[in-house]
Each structure stands twice: as structure tokens, then as C-alpha cells.
Amino acid sequence: MATPAPPPISPPGSAPRRGGIELPTIREVPLTAPLAWLAAGWRDLWRCGWLSLVHGLALAAFGALLLALARDRFWLLAGAFSGFLVVAPVLATSLYALSRALEQGEPVGVATIFKTWTRWQHSRYAVRGGYWSMVRFGLLLSLAGTGWVLTSAALVTLLAPAPVNTPQDFLQHVVLARSGYLFELWLTLGGLMAAPLFASSVVSMPLLLDRRVDVLQAVLTSWQTVLTNPLPMALWAALIMGLTLLGMATALVGLIVVMPWLGHASWHAYRALVDASRLTERLPPVEVA
């Protein structure tokens, strides 16, 4: 039997390819790199001031609304708050744009945020790598988040030995239940969903904002980033989870600072991990993208 030919080697100066799809170069970073991203994100947070904090205020207000609507239905609230982490990369899009503008020495203001969220309207739907790629990716994450909320609610309501209506009920009948393995099952399913979603989205949205790539390119790049830097990315995931839980534990007030901080830091994570210089830069559309 003939020996299969090795895959073609990309010529010097060309971008790496996976299955014929052009991907940017992924850099290896040290384990402590996430701490540098947090430091850079902290600087951007205070350079942008209220422009960043208003994002955190809006997210905290949304969390308060969830608390009010699901006050006596904690089985729903637990899934909603954990599902929030799934769509967070989309909600932070304008924070990436603010950090990008600071990096390029451009002025930042309300116009930066407004243009970030409205440019897709001037793009043709079928253009490969257009602004609609960001919309598609956002919809995919939203569907994944909704799926987890429904899964979490079904698990708790169907398998809990007693109704779960308050945080105390969740602690007593799910976390500290003497029989069954509901909490372990809840955590396992959440982890099985969260891990691939984190790997698919950790640099995807910043890349989609920065370069003319489609959703598949962005997701493959994100996976390659995690596979190239497993330990730093595990630490980054733990820091994101820990800081978010800290923000929630302060009656959501801490989210006003934590969420924009993590958004800006995520931009610096993307810049440190991904060398996208060979890919076409995403420039503002005039009328069509």
C-alpha cells in the first residue's frame, strides 16, 4: 500500500491552513500571561472611564432584573446566570472596539460604541467575512446559552427531591443533598458544555471584530489557541469564572467593574495570542462590506 503523501507545507510568509482554511499564527505564551492581560485591561478600563463602566452597569441592571423575575424560581436563575457567561463574549464587543481604538491611538467615545453595534446593518448578508459573521456567531452563542438554561432548569425541577425556589433550597436540595448525584450531574453537564464553548469563543469575537474572517475561521483559530496554550488558557478560564462569581457575590455591584475589566482584558488576550497580521483588516464599511 502506498504511503500517504504528507500535507503541503505553507511557503514562508503565508498563513497556516487547516483543511484549506487560512488561519492566523498562534503564539505560545507563558503561564502567567493572563495576569498581564488583566493588568492591561485594568488600564483600559480607567482610560475609557464611564464608557466602560456603563457596560458593567447595564449588565448588573440586567442581572437585577433576572433576580426580580426569577425571585421564587431559583432553578431558572441558576441556569440563567451561568448561561450569561456563554454570551458574555458577544456582549463585550464594544469593549473590544474601545481597546482596539486605544491601541491604535484613535479617540474613543460614544461614536465608537455606536458604530460597533450598527455597522452590520450596512453589510451584505452573503459577503464572506463581512460584519454578518459577527451576528451569526452571536446568534450561535445565544442559542447555546438558551440551551443550557433550559437544560439546567429541567435537571433541577425534575430531579431535585423537593421544589427549588430559593438559593437556600438550591443549597439544601441540590448542593448538599444526601442522596443522589444531582449537583454532580449539574456540574458535569455544565462543564461539558462550557469547555468546548470556551474553546470556541475565547478569541473568536475579537478576531471577527479585527479581521475579515468568517465564523469557521474564528472558531478554528480559537480552538488552535487553546490547544497551543492549554495551561495559560485554563488559568484564564479560572480567572474569568472567579472574578465573575466575585462580582455576583457582591449583590451584582461588583459586576459594574468586573465585566468591563474582563472585556478589555479579553482584547489583550487576543492580541497576545493571535498574530492576525496576514489576514485582511476589517475596515469600516462605506455602504456595503
XYZ file of N, CA and C in Angstrom, residues 30-256:
681
model
N 3.502 32.458 28.203
C 3.807 31.828 29.495
C 2.548 31.647 30.334
N 2.652 30.827 31.359
C 1.514 30.527 32.211
C 0.938 31.787 32.855
N 1.803 32.730 33.190
C 1.357 33.932 33.904
C 0.810 35.011 32.974
N 0.730 34.746 31.681
C 0.262 35.756 30.730
C -1.119 36.315 31.076
N -2.084 35.499 31.555
C -3.399 36.065 31.885
C -3.338 37.198 32.904
N -2.349 37.176 33.781
C -2.222 38.272 34.753
C -1.852 39.572 34.038
N -1.017 39.479 33.010
C -0.665 40.666 32.221
C -1.883 41.178 31.458
N -2.728 40.255 30.976
C -3.941 40.691 30.269
C -4.867 41.441 31.209
N -4.985 40.955 32.428
C -5.822 41.642 33.412
C -5.262 43.030 33.724
N -3.940 43.137 33.834
C -3.329 44.440 34.109
C -3.586 45.415 32.966
N -3.439 44.944 31.728
C -3.695 45.806 30.570
C -5.172 46.180 30.486
N -6.055 45.215 30.787
C -7.480 45.502 30.775
C -7.865 46.511 31.830
N -7.224 46.449 32.981
C -7.482 47.412 34.056
C -7.112 48.828 33.617
N -5.984 48.942 32.929
C -5.579 50.272 32.436
C -6.594 50.804 31.422
N -7.032 49.949 30.500
C -8.014 50.381 29.506
C -9.331 50.779 30.160
N -9.720 50.034 31.195
C -10.975 50.330 31.889
C -10.991 51.762 32.390
N -9.916 52.190 32.998
C -9.913 53.532 33.581
C -9.557 54.600 32.565
N -8.904 54.219 31.479
C -8.697 55.188 30.397
C -10.017 55.516 29.697
N -10.874 54.520 29.582
C -12.184 54.745 28.961
C -13.204 55.318 29.941
N -12.989 55.081 31.224
C -13.851 55.668 32.243
C -15.298 55.204 32.142
N -16.203 56.175 32.132
C -17.635 55.857 32.172
C -18.096 55.084 30.941
N -17.386 55.231 29.819
C -17.762 54.478 28.625
C -17.686 52.975 28.880
N -16.706 52.561 29.672
C -16.599 51.148 30.025
C -17.553 50.785 31.155
N -17.603 51.617 32.167
C -18.406 51.296 33.342
C -19.892 51.206 33.029
N -20.350 51.956 32.017
C -21.768 51.888 31.675
C -22.135 50.494 31.161
N -21.177 49.786 30.545
C -21.438 48.409 30.133
C -21.667 47.530 31.359
N -20.789 47.689 32.365
C -20.958 46.916 33.588
C -22.243 47.262 34.304
N -22.603 48.540 34.295
C -23.850 48.961 34.937
C -25.054 48.326 34.246
N -25.023 48.299 32.912
C -26.132 47.700 32.163
C -26.249 46.209 32.458
N -25.111 45.511 32.535
C -25.142 44.077 32.815
C -25.599 43.801 34.245
N -25.157 44.641 35.189
C -25.613 44.481 36.572
C -27.113 44.730 36.680
N -27.607 45.725 35.945
C -29.040 46.009 35.950
C -29.826 44.845 35.358
N -29.269 44.237 34.291
C -29.920 43.071 33.704
C -29.955 41.916 34.698
N -28.866 41.734 35.438
C -28.840 40.700 36.468
C -29.870 40.954 37.554
N -30.017 42.230 37.942
C -31.023 42.574 38.942
C -32.428 42.282 38.416
N -32.650 42.523 37.132
C -33.948 42.220 36.532
C -34.215 40.715 36.563
N -33.180 39.921 36.266
C -33.338 38.468 36.347
C -33.708 38.043 37.765
N -33.039 38.644 38.750
C -33.352 38.319 40.144
C -34.802 38.639 40.476
N -35.272 39.779 39.976
C -36.645 40.175 40.266
C -37.654 39.239 39.593
N -37.360 38.840 38.344
C -38.300 37.994 37.610
C -38.289 36.550 38.107
N -37.120 36.079 38.542
C -36.991 34.680 38.964
C -36.744 34.573 40.466
N -37.294 35.509 41.201
C -37.048 35.559 42.644
C -37.424 34.262 43.341
N -38.552 33.679 42.969
C -39.017 32.441 43.605
C -38.839 31.233 42.695
N -37.985 31.358 41.698
C -37.717 30.244 40.782
C -36.206 30.132 40.585
N -35.507 29.777 41.676
C -34.050 29.742 41.615
C -33.558 28.673 40.655
N -34.363 27.651 40.391
C -33.985 26.633 39.415
C -33.745 27.264 38.042
N -34.480 28.341 37.757
C -34.282 29.055 36.500
C -33.125 30.033 36.607
N -32.996 30.661 37.755
C -31.966 31.678 37.945
C -30.566 31.093 37.861
N -30.374 29.898 38.429
C -29.050 29.265 38.397
C -28.580 29.052 36.970
N -29.485 28.577 36.120
C -29.114 28.377 34.720
C -28.913 29.676 33.980
N -29.733 30.691 34.309
C -29.645 31.967 33.605
C -28.320 32.657 33.876
N -27.885 32.664 35.130
C -26.630 33.337 35.454
C -25.424 32.594 34.895
N -25.449 31.259 34.920
C -24.328 30.522 34.334
C -24.365 30.619 32.813
N -25.571 30.656 32.227
C -25.682 30.824 30.781
C -25.219 32.188 30.315
N -25.277 33.163 31.218
C -24.808 34.508 30.890
C -23.344 34.496 30.465
N -22.539 33.620 31.096
C -21.121 33.551 30.750
C -20.910 33.105 29.309
N -21.876 32.344 28.764
C -21.742 31.853 27.402
C -21.811 32.994 26.395
N -22.721 33.941 26.622
C -22.920 35.029 25.661
C -22.095 36.267 26.003
N -21.329 36.212 27.099
C -20.533 37.376 27.506
C -19.587 37.869 26.413
N -18.915 36.977 25.623
C -18.024 37.494 24.576
C -18.728 38.380 23.558
N -20.010 38.122 23.312
C -20.756 38.960 22.374
C -21.099 40.300 23.014
N -21.523 40.265 24.277
C -21.912 41.490 24.965
C -20.726 42.447 25.138
N -19.508 41.898 25.117
C -18.314 42.720 25.320
C -17.741 43.273 24.020
N -18.453 43.121 22.909
C -17.917 43.508 21.602
C -17.461 44.962 21.566
N -18.263 45.875 22.089
C -17.865 47.280 22.030
C -16.699 47.575 22.963
N -16.495 46.752 23.998
C -15.319 46.917 24.855
C -14.053 46.545 24.083
N -14.148 45.506 23.250
C -13.012 45.177 22.387
C -12.718 46.345 21.451
N -13.774 46.943 20.921
C -13.588 48.062 19.990
C -12.933 49.251 20.687
N -13.295 49.510 21.929
C -12.678 50.605 22.676
C -11.187 50.336 22.895
N -10.847 49.106 23.284
C -9.435 48.768 23.491
C -8.657 48.829 22.187
N -9.291 48.408 21.098
C -8.630 48.474 19.791
C -8.353 49.926 19.410
N -9.313 50.806 19.660
C -9.118 52.219 19.347
C -7.990 52.816 20.186
N -7.942 52.467 21.475
C -6.854 52.957 22.320
C -5.504 52.467 21.808
N -5.446 51.209 21.406
C -4.211 50.613 20.895
C -3.723 51.334 19.643
N -4.661 51.751 18.798
C -4.310 52.403 17.540
C -4.197 53.921 17.671
N -4.338 54.432 18.888
C -4.210 55.864 19.108
C -5.388 56.665 18.605
N -6.535 56.025 18.440
C -7.727 56.722 17.962
C -8.539 57.240 19.147
N -9.320 58.286 18.941
C -10.171 58.786 20.022
C -11.286 57.781 20.318
N -11.657 57.671 21.583
C -12.756 56.795 21.976
C -13.907 57.644 22.496
N -15.101 57.227 22.174
C -16.280 57.959 22.597
C -17.524 57.153 22.311
N -18.660 57.780 22.480
C -19.937 57.109 22.232
C -20.014 56.638 20.781
N -19.424 57.399 19.858
C -19.463 57.027 18.441
C -18.778 55.684 18.207
N -17.716 55.404 18.956
C -17.019 54.120 18.821
C -17.962 52.972 19.137
N -18.712 53.123 20.219
C -19.653 52.080 20.626
C -20.798 51.965 19.622
N -21.334 53.099 19.221
C -22.477 53.105 18.305
C -22.121 52.430 16.983
N -20.971 52.775 16.428
C -20.568 52.190 15.148
C -20.325 50.693 15.264
N -19.794 50.267 16.405
C -19.525 48.844 16.595
C -20.793 48.012 16.498
N -21.884 48.527 17.036
C -23.125 47.769 17.082
C -24.024 47.995 15.876
N -23.678 48.935 14.998
C -24.576 49.226 13.870
C -23.957 48.972 12.506
N -22.656 48.703 12.418
C -22.024 48.552 11.107
C -22.559 47.365 10.335
N -23.027 46.326 11.043
C -23.549 45.151 10.338
C -24.744 45.517 9.470
N -25.457 46.572 9.811
C -26.628 46.958 9.032
C -26.242 47.441 7.630
N -24.984 47.853 7.464
C -24.523 48.345 6.169
C -23.780 47.256 5.394
N -23.879 46.014 5.852
C -23.143 44.912 5.237
C -24.089 43.979 4.501
N -23.629 43.433 3.414
C -24.408 42.437 2.685
C -24.325 41.107 3.420
N -25.455 40.442 3.527
C -25.537 39.207 4.313
C -24.613 38.119 3.772
N -24.502 38.006 2.460
C -23.796 36.880 1.858
C -22.291 37.108 1.694
N -21.782 38.287 2.033
C -20.355 38.558 1.849
C -19.542 37.748 2.844
N -18.601 36.971 2.369
C -17.779 36.139 3.242
C -16.882 37.023 4.111
N -16.936 36.805 5.386
C -16.114 37.587 6.303
C -16.651 38.967 6.592
N -17.881 39.278 6.176
C -18.474 40.580 6.451
C -18.922 40.687 7.898
N -19.522 41.826 8.224
C -19.966 42.045 9.600
C -21.044 41.059 10.027
N -21.749 40.459 9.071
C -22.763 39.481 9.418
C -22.164 38.251 10.081
N -20.864 38.014 9.901
C -20.212 36.905 10.596
C -20.306 37.091 12.105
N -20.179 38.332 12.560
C -20.291 38.615 13.984
C -21.707 38.359 14.476
N -22.691 38.726 13.661
C -24.088 38.491 14.032
C -24.361 36.988 14.128
N -23.872 36.231 13.138
C -24.090 34.782 13.145
C -23.474 34.136 14.385
N -22.256 34.555 14.711
C -21.590 33.974 15.872
C -22.348 34.330 17.151
N -22.823 35.556 17.240
C -23.601 35.955 18.401
C -24.868 35.135 18.548
N -25.536 34.866 17.435
C -26.748 34.054 17.480
C -26.448 32.625 17.925
N -25.331 32.078 17.460
C -24.950 30.729 17.861
C -24.700 30.648 19.362
N -23.988 31.633 19.906
C -23.739 31.633 21.342
C -25.037 31.833 22.123
N -25.919 32.661 21.610
C -27.206 32.870 22.279
C -28.019 31.578 22.332
N -28.004 30.837 21.224
C -28.698 29.557 21.209
C -28.081 28.578 22.203
N -26.752 28.573 22.282
C -26.080 27.685 23.233
C -26.427 28.067 24.669
N -26.441 29.373 24.957
C -26.798 29.829 26.291
C -28.222 29.467 26.650
N -29.139 29.638 25.706
C -30.535 29.281 25.944
C -30.677 27.782 26.179
N -29.935 26.985 25.406
C -29.970 25.537 25.587
C -29.536 25.127 26.978
N -28.496 25.794 27.498
C -28.039 25.449 28.849
C -29.056 25.885 29.900
N -29.669 27.046 29.740
C -30.685 27.496 30.695
C -31.815 26.473 30.778
N -32.286 25.996 29.624
C -33.368 25.018 29.607
C -32.922 23.680 30.199
N -31.700 23.258 29.871
C -31.184 22.002 30.408
C -31.043 22.073 31.920
N -30.479 23.172 32.403
C -30.301 23.354 33.841
C -31.642 23.356 34.561
N -32.605 24.088 34.014
C -33.933 24.163 34.638
C -34.598 22.793 34.678
N -34.465 22.032 33.584
C -35.076 20.705 33.541
C -34.444 19.767 34.566
N -33.128 19.794 34.681
C -32.439 18.930 35.641
C -32.900 19.215 37.063
N -32.908 20.487 37.427
C -33.220 20.849 38.804
C -34.683 20.571 39.132
N -35.583 20.910 38.233
C -37.006 20.728 38.533
C -37.428 19.260 38.505
N -36.820 18.465 37.637
C -37.239 17.071 37.510
C -36.544 16.141 38.508
N -35.290 16.437 38.867
C -34.507 15.509 39.677
C -34.324 15.942 41.117
N -34.589 17.185 41.447
C -34.446 17.631 42.834
C -35.496 16.937 43.701
N -35.141 16.511 44.925
C -36.098 15.800 45.786
C -37.208 16.683 46.341
N -37.062 18.002 46.212
C -38.070 18.942 46.698
C -38.026 20.182 45.817
N -39.081 20.970 45.812
C -39.085 22.184 44.987
C -37.911 23.105 45.334
N -37.312 23.683 44.303
C -36.188 24.604 44.484
C -36.652 25.990 44.060
N -36.972 26.817 45.045
C -37.490 28.153 44.765
C -36.593 29.273 45.258
N -35.660 28.969 46.146
C -34.786 29.984 46.724
C -33.350 29.492 46.701
N -32.374 30.395 46.882
C -30.981 29.937 46.969
C -30.773 28.922 48.092
N -31.508 29.086 49.198
C -31.387 28.123 50.295
C -31.876 26.739 49.872
N -32.957 26.713 49.082
C -33.453 25.429 48.563
C -32.426 24.780 47.651
N -31.793 25.575 46.800
C -30.785 25.028 45.885
C -29.617 24.445 46.673
N -29.181 25.161 47.715
C -28.078 24.680 48.543
C -28.463 23.388 49.260
N -29.680 23.336 49.810
C -30.102 22.193 50.602
C -30.443 20.971 49.760
N -31.209 21.178 48.681
C -31.741 20.044 47.927
C -30.902 19.652 46.709
N -29.958 20.505 46.321
C -29.121 20.193 45.160
C -27.667 20.037 45.581
N -27.094 21.094 46.168
C -25.667 21.066 46.507
C -25.375 20.097 47.644
N -26.200 20.144 48.714
C -25.932 19.339 49.911
C -26.875 18.154 50.055
N -27.521 17.766 48.976
C -28.461 16.635 49.039
C -27.731 15.372 49.497
N -28.357 14.633 50.433
C -27.721 13.434 50.990
C -27.846 12.228 50.069
N -28.786 12.259 49.174
C -28.972 11.127 48.249
C -28.960 11.634 46.812
N -28.524 10.771 45.927
C -28.471 11.159 44.525
C -27.231 11.956 44.194
N -27.088 12.238 42.928
C -25.905 12.957 42.446
C -26.320 14.101 41.530
N -27.369 14.813 41.921
C -27.886 15.877 41.066
C -26.860 16.988 40.870
N -26.237 17.418 41.957
C -25.292 18.527 41.836
C -24.104 18.121 40.979
N -23.624 16.897 41.180
C -22.503 16.421 40.368
C -22.892 16.341 38.893
N -24.122 15.880 38.634
C -24.602 15.809 37.258
C -24.748 17.205 36.662
N -25.274 18.141 37.454
C -25.452 19.527 37.011
C -24.097 20.143 36.645
N -23.104 19.946 37.517
C -21.769 20.483 37.253
C -21.129 19.806 36.045
N -21.301 18.489 35.924
C -20.688 17.761 34.807
C -21.241 18.222 33.469
N -22.562 18.309 33.384
C -23.165 18.754 32.131
C -22.787 20.198 31.823
N -22.749 21.031 32.862
C -22.333 22.422 32.654
C -20.902 22.506 32.152
N -20.024 21.675 32.735
C -18.633 21.667 32.293
C -18.468 21.137 30.885
N -19.242 20.081 30.548
C -19.169 19.520 29.198
C -19.614 20.525 28.148
N -20.526 21.414 28.521
C -20.955 22.443 27.585
C -19.994 23.629 27.591
N -19.540 23.997 28.792
C -18.727 25.211 28.927
C -17.354 25.056 28.276
N -16.733 23.877 28.415
C -15.370 23.699 27.910
C -15.279 23.914 26.398
N -16.093 23.218 25.584
C -15.994 23.468 24.134
C -16.440 24.858 23.731
N -17.396 25.435 24.464
C -17.823 26.795 24.140
C -16.728 27.800 24.444
N -16.025 27.603 25.558
C -14.888 28.474 25.878
C -13.826 28.343 24.802
N -13.520 27.093 24.414
C -12.506 26.877 23.385
C -12.918 27.484 22.053
N -14.213 27.531 21.786
C -14.703 28.069 20.513
C -14.792 29.576 20.487
N -14.833 30.203 21.661
C -15.136 31.634 21.698
C -14.080 32.505 22.362
N -13.014 31.910 22.893
C -12.095 32.694 23.722
C -11.442 33.843 22.955
N -11.155 33.663 21.655
C -10.622 34.773 20.859
C -11.463 35.042 19.617
N -12.587 34.343 19.478
C -13.353 34.437 18.232
C -13.925 35.823 17.980
N -14.615 36.390 18.963
C -15.260 37.674 18.726
C -14.253 38.807 18.508
N -13.165 38.892 19.295
C -12.158 39.913 18.967
C -11.579 39.746 17.566
N -11.348 38.487 17.154
C -10.825 38.236 15.806
C -11.834 38.658 14.746
N -13.111 38.334 14.946
C -14.148 38.735 13.996
C -14.261 40.252 13.902
N -14.041 40.933 15.006
C -14.083 42.394 15.012
C -12.878 42.989 14.298
N -11.739 42.329 14.435
C -10.472 42.896 13.972
C -10.154 42.565 12.517
N -10.570 41.379 12.046
C -10.166 40.912 10.720
C -11.372 40.400 9.935
N -11.234 40.389 8.614
C -12.313 39.897 7.740
C -12.224 38.375 7.649
N -12.774 37.715 8.639
C -12.809 36.254 8.668
C -14.253 35.815 8.873
N -14.524 34.556 8.538
C -15.869 34.039 8.776
C -15.898 33.300 10.105
N -17.069 32.792 10.465
C -17.249 32.165 11.771
C -16.376 30.921 11.912
N -16.291 30.107 10.858
C -15.490 28.886 10.937
C -14.022 29.211 11.169
N -13.487 30.191 10.457
C -12.102 30.598 10.684
C -11.885 31.044 12.131
N -12.812 31.833 12.653
C -12.672 32.349 14.015
C -12.713 31.217 15.037
N -13.630 30.281 14.869
C -13.761 29.181 15.825
C -12.546 28.259 15.768
N -12.081 27.926 14.563
C -10.888 27.087 14.439
C -9.665 27.772 15.043
N -9.555 29.072 14.854
C -8.452 29.825 15.462
C -8.526 29.764 16.974
N -9.737 29.892 17.504
C -9.914 29.849 18.953
C -9.513 28.481 19.517
N -9.933 27.417 18.844
C -9.542 26.076 19.281
C -8.034 25.878 19.207
N -7.430 26.363 18.123
C -5.986 26.225 17.985
C -5.259 26.984 19.091
N -5.815 28.115 19.498
C -5.232 28.896 20.585
C -5.223 28.105 21.886
N -6.343 27.458 22.191
C -6.442 26.677 23.427
C -5.522 25.464 23.374
N -5.458 24.791 22.229
C -4.607 23.608 22.107
C -3.121 23.964 22.188
N -2.774 25.159 21.715
C -1.378 25.590 21.754
C -0.964 26.052 23.147
N -1.912 26.584 23.911
C -1.614 27.136 25.240
C -2.590 26.582 26.281
N -2.579 25.267 26.526
C -3.606 24.690 27.415
C -3.558 25.213 28.845
N -2.368 25.337 29.434
C -2.283 25.770 30.831
C -2.620 27.261 31.001
N -2.050 28.154 30.182
C -2.462 29.563 30.311
C -3.957 29.768 30.078
N -4.541 29.017 29.142
C -5.960 29.195 28.875
C -6.818 28.618 29.994
N -6.336 27.552 30.643
C -7.055 27.027 31.804
C -7.039 28.051 32.937
N -5.899 28.689 33.147
C -5.819 29.743 34.162
C -6.713 30.911 33.798
N -6.742 31.285 32.523
C -7.594 32.385 32.064
C -9.066 32.066 32.311
N -9.484 30.841 32.017
C -10.868 30.440 32.264
C -11.190 30.503 33.756
N -10.252 30.062 34.595
C -10.484 30.093 36.041
C -10.583 31.528 36.557
N -9.748 32.416 36.024
C -9.798 33.816 36.446
C -11.125 34.462 36.030
N -11.576 34.171 34.814
C -12.857 34.713 34.350
C -13.989 34.240 35.253
N -13.997 32.939 35.554
C -15.046 32.381 36.406
C -14.972 32.965 37.807
N -13.766 33.026 38.367
C -13.617 33.513 39.731
C -14.020 34.971 39.891
N -13.580 35.822 38.967
C -13.926 37.231 39.052
C -15.422 37.462 38.816
N -16.008 36.683 37.915
C -17.445 36.820 37.674
C -18.247 36.400 38.898
N -17.862 35.300 39.528
C -18.545 34.869 40.750
C -18.379 35.903 41.856
N -17.198 36.506 41.931
C -16.971 37.557 42.922
C -17.904 38.732 42.672
N -18.056 39.107 41.404
C -18.964 40.202 41.076
C -20.407 39.880 41.431
N -20.801 38.626 41.217
C -22.167 38.223 41.555
C -22.373 38.162 43.059
N -21.324 37.763 43.777
C -21.439 37.612 45.227
C -21.582 38.945 45.946
N -21.259 40.032 45.290
C -21.379 41.362 45.905
C -22.714 42.000 45.541
N -23.763 41.176 45.506
C -25.102 41.649 45.136
C -25.100 42.293 43.754
N -24.232 41.769 42.866
C -24.107 42.198 41.471
C -23.404 43.541 41.305
N -23.144 44.250 42.393
C -22.495 45.565 42.287
C -21.097 45.421 41.688
N -20.389 44.365 42.077
C -19.043 44.166 41.569
C -18.980 43.969 40.071
N -20.092 43.524 39.467
C -20.106 43.321 38.014
C -19.923 44.629 37.256
N -20.253 45.741 37.884
C -20.104 47.039 37.219
C -18.662 47.269 36.806
